[in-house]
mmCIF file with all atom_site columns, C-alpha atoms in Angstrom:
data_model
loop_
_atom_site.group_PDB
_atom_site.id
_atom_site.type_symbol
_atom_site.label_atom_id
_atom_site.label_alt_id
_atom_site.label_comp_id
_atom_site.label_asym_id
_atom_site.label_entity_id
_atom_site.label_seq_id
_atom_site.pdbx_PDB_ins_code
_atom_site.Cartn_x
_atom_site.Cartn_y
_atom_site.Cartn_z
_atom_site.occupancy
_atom_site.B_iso_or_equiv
_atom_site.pdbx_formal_charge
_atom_site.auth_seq_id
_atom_site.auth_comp_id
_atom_site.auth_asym_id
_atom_site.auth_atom_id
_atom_site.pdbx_PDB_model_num
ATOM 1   C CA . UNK A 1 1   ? -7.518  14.907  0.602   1.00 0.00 ? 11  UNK A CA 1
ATOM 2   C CA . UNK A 1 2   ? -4.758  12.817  0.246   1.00 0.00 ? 12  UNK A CA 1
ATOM 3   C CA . UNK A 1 3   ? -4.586  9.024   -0.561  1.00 0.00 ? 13  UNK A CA 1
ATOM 4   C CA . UNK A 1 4   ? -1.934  6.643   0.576   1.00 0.00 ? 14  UNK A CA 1
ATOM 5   C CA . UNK A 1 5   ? -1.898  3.512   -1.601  1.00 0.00 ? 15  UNK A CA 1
ATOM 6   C CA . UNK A 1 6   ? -0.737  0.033   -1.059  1.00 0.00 ? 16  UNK A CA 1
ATOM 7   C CA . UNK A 1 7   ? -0.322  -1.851  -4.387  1.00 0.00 ? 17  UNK A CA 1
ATOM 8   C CA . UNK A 1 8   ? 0.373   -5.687  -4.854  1.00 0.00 ? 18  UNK A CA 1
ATOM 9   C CA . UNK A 1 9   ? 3.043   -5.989  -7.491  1.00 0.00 ? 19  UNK A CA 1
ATOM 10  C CA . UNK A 1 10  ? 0.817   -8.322  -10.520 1.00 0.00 ? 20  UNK A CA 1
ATOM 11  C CA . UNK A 1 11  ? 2.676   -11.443 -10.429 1.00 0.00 ? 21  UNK A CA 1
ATOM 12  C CA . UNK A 1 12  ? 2.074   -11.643 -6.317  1.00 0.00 ? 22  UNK A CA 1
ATOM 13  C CA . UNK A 1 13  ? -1.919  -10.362 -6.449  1.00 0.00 ? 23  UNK A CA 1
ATOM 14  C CA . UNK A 1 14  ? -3.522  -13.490 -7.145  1.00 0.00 ? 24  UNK A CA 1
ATOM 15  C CA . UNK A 1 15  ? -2.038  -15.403 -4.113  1.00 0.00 ? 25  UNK A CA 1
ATOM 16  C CA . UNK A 1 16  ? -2.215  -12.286 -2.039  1.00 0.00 ? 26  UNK A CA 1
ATOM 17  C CA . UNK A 1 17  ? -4.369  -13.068 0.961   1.00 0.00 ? 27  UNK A CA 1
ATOM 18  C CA . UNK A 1 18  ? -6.758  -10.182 1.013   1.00 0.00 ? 28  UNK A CA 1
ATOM 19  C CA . UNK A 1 19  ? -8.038  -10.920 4.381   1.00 0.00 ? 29  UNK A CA 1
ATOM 20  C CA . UNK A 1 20  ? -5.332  -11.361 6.179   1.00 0.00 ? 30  UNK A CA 1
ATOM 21  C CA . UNK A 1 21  ? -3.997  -7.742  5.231   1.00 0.00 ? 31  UNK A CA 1
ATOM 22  C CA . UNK A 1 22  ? -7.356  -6.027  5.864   1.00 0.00 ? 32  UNK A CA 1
ATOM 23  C CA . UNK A 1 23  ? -7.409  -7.896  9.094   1.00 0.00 ? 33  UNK A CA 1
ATOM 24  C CA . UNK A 1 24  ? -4.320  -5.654  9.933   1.00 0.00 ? 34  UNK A CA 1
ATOM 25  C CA . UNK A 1 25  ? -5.451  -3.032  8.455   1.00 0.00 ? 35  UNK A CA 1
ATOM 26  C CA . UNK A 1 26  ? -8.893  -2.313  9.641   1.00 0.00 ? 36  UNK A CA 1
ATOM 27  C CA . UNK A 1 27  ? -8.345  -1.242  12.823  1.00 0.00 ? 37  UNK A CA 1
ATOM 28  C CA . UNK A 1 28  ? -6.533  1.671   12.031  1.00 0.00 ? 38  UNK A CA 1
ATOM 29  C CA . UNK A 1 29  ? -8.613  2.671   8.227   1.00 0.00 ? 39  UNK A CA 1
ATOM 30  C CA . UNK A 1 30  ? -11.127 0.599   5.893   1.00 0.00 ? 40  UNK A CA 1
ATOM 31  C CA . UNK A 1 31  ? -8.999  1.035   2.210   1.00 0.00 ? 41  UNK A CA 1
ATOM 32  C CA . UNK A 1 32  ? -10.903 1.359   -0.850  1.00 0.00 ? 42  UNK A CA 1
ATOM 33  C CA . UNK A 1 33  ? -10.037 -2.235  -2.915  1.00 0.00 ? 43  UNK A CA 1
ATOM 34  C CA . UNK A 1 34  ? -9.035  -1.908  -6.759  1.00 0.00 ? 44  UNK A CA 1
ATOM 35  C CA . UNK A 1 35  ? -8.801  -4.822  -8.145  1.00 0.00 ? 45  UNK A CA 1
ATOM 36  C CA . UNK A 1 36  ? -8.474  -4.287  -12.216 1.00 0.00 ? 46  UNK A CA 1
ATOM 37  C CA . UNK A 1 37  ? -7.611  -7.191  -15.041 1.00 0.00 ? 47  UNK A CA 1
ATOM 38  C CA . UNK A 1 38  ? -5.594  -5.991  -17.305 1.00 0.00 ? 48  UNK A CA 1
ATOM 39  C CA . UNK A 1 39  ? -3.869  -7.838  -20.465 1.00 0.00 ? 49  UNK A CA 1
ATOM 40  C CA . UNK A 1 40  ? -3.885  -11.418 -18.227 1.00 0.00 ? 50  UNK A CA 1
ATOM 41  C CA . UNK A 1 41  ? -2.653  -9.777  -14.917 1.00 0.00 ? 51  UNK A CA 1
ATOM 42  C CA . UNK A 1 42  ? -4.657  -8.244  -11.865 1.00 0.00 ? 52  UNK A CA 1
ATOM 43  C CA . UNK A 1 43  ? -3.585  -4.659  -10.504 1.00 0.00 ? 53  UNK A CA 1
ATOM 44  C CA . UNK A 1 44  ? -5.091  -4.948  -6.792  1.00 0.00 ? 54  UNK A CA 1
ATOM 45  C CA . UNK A 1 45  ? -4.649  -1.603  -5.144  1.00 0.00 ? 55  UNK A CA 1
ATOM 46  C CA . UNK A 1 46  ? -5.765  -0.705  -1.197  1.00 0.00 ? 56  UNK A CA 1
ATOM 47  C CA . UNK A 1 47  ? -6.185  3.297   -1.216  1.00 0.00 ? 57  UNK A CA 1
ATOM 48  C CA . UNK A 1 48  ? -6.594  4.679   1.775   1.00 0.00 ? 58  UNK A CA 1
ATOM 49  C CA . UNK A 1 49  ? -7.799  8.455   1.971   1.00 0.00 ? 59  UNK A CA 1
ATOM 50  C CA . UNK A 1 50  ? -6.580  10.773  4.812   1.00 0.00 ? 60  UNK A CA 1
ATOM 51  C CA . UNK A 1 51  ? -6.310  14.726  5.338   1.00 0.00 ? 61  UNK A CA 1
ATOM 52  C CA . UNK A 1 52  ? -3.181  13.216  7.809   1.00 0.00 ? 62  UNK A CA 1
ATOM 53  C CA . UNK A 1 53  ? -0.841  10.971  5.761   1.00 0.00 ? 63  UNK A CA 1
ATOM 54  C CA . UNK A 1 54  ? 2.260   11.220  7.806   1.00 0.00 ? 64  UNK A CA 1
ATOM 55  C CA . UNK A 1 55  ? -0.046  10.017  11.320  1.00 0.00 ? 65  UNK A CA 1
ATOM 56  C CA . UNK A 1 56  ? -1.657  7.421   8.918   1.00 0.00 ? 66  UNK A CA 1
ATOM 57  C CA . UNK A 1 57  ? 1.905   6.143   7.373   1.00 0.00 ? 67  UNK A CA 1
ATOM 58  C CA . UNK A 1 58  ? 3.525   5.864   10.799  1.00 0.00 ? 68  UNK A CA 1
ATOM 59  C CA . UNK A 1 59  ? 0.264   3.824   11.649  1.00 0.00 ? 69  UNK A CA 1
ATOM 60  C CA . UNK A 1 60  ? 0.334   1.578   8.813   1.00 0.00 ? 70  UNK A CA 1
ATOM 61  C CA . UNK A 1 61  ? 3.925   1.159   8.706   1.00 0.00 ? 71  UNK A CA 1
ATOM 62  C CA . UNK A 1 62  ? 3.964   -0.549  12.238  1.00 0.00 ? 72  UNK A CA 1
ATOM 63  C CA . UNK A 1 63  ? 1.462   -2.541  11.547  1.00 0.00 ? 73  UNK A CA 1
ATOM 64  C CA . UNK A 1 64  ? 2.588   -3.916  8.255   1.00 0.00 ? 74  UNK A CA 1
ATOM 65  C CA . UNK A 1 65  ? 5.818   -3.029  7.389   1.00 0.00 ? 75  UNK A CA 1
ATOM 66  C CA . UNK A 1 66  ? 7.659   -3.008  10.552  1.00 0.00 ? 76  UNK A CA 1
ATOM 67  C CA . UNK A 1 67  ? 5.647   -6.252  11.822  1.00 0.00 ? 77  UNK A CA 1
ATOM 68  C CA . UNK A 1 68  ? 7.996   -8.423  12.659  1.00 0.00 ? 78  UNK A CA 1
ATOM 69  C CA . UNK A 1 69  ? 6.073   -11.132 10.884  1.00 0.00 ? 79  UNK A CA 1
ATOM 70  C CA . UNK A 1 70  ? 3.725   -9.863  8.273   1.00 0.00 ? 80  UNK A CA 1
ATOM 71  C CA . UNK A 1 71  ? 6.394   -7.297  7.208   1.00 0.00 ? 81  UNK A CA 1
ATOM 72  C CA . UNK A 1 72  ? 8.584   -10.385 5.437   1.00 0.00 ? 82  UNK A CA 1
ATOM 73  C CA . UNK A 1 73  ? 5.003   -11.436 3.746   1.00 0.00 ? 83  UNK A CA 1
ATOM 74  C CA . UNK A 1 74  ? 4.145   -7.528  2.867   1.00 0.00 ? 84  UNK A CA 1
ATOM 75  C CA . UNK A 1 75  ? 7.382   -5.858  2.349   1.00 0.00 ? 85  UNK A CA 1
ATOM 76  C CA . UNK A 1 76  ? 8.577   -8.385  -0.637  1.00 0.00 ? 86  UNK A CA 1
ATOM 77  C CA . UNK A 1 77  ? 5.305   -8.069  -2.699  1.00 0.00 ? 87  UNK A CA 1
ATOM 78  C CA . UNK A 1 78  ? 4.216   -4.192  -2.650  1.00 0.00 ? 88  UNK A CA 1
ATOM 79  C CA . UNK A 1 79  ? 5.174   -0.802  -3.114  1.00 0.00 ? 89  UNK A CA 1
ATOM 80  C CA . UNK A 1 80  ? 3.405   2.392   -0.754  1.00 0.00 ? 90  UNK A CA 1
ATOM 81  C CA . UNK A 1 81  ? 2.630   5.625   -2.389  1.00 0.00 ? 91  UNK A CA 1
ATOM 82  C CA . UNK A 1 82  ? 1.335   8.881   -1.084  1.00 0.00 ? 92  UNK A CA 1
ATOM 83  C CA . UNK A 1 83  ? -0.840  10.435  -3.551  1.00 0.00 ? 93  UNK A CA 1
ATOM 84  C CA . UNK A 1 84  ? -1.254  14.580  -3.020  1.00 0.00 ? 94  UNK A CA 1
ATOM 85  C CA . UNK A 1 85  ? -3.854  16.938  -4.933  1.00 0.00 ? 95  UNK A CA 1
ATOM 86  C CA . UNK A 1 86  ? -2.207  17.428  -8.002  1.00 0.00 ? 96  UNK A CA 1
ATOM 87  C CA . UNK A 1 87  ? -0.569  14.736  -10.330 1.00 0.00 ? 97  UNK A CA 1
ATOM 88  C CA . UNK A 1 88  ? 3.157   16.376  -9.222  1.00 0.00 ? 98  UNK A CA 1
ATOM 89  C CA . UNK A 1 89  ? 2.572   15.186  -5.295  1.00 0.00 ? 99  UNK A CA 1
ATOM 90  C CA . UNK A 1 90  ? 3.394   11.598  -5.247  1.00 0.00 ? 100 UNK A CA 1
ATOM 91  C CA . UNK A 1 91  ? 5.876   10.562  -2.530  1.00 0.00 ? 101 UNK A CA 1
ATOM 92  C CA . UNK A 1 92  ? 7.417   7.111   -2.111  1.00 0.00 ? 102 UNK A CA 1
ATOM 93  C CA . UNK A 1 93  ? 7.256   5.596   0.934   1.00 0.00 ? 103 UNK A CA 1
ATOM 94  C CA . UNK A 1 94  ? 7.799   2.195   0.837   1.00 0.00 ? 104 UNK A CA 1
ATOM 95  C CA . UNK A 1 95  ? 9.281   -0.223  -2.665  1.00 0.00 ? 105 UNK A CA 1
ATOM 96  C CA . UNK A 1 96  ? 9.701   -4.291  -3.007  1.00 0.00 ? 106 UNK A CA 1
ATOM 97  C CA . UNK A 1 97  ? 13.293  -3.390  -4.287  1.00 0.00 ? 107 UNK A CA 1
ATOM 98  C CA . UNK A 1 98  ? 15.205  -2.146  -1.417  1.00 0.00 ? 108 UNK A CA 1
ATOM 99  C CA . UNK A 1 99  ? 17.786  -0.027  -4.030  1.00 0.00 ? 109 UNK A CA 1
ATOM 100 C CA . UNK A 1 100 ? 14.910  2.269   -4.362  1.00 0.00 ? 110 UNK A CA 1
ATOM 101 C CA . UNK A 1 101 ? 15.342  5.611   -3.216  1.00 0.00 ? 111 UNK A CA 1
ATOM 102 C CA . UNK A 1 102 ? 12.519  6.286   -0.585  1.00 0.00 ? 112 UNK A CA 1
ATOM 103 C CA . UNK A 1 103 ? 10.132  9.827   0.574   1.00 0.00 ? 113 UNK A CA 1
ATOM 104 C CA . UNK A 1 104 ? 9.685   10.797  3.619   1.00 0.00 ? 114 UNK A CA 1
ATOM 105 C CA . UNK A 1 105 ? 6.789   13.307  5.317   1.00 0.00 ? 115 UNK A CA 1
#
């Protein structure tokens, strides 16, 4: 099993509208929500587990990312990782800083 997770960078969770995203999301997968305090700041997380990452990133990706209006509210605040089995699969797929070198499937 693989997991494919959306996280909210800490200074943008707090005003990140929750609903609004799994609105989007829904439709294609129900994410687990992690939302941790830590030191003052809140890691919120939406994990999404699949035995198909690549179908599920194309799926997401359209609907977020590639929206042409929720991907300027998504795209400046998050960063997408695909988690493998083992701690050395990690690929990333999408990053708030657009210098970032990006994975592919």
């Amino acid at each position: 099993m693989q997991c494919i997770s959306i996280q909210i960078q800490p200074k943008h969770s707090r005003e990140f509208n929750r609903d609004q995203f799994l609105q989007r999301v829904r439709a294609i997968r129900s994410p687990e929500v992690d939302a941790i305090e830590e030191k003052g700041k809140l890691y919120l997380s939406f994990n999404f587990f699949t035995e198909f990452p690549a179908q599920l990133w194309q799926e997401l990706n359209a609907a977020l990312y590639q929206d042409a209006i929720y991907g300027a509210v998504i795209a400046p605040v998050s960063v997408a990782i695909c988690e493998g089995e083992t701690d050395e699969e990690c690929l990333l797929l999408h990053h708030f800083d657009s210098s970032e070198k990006l994975d592919s499937f």
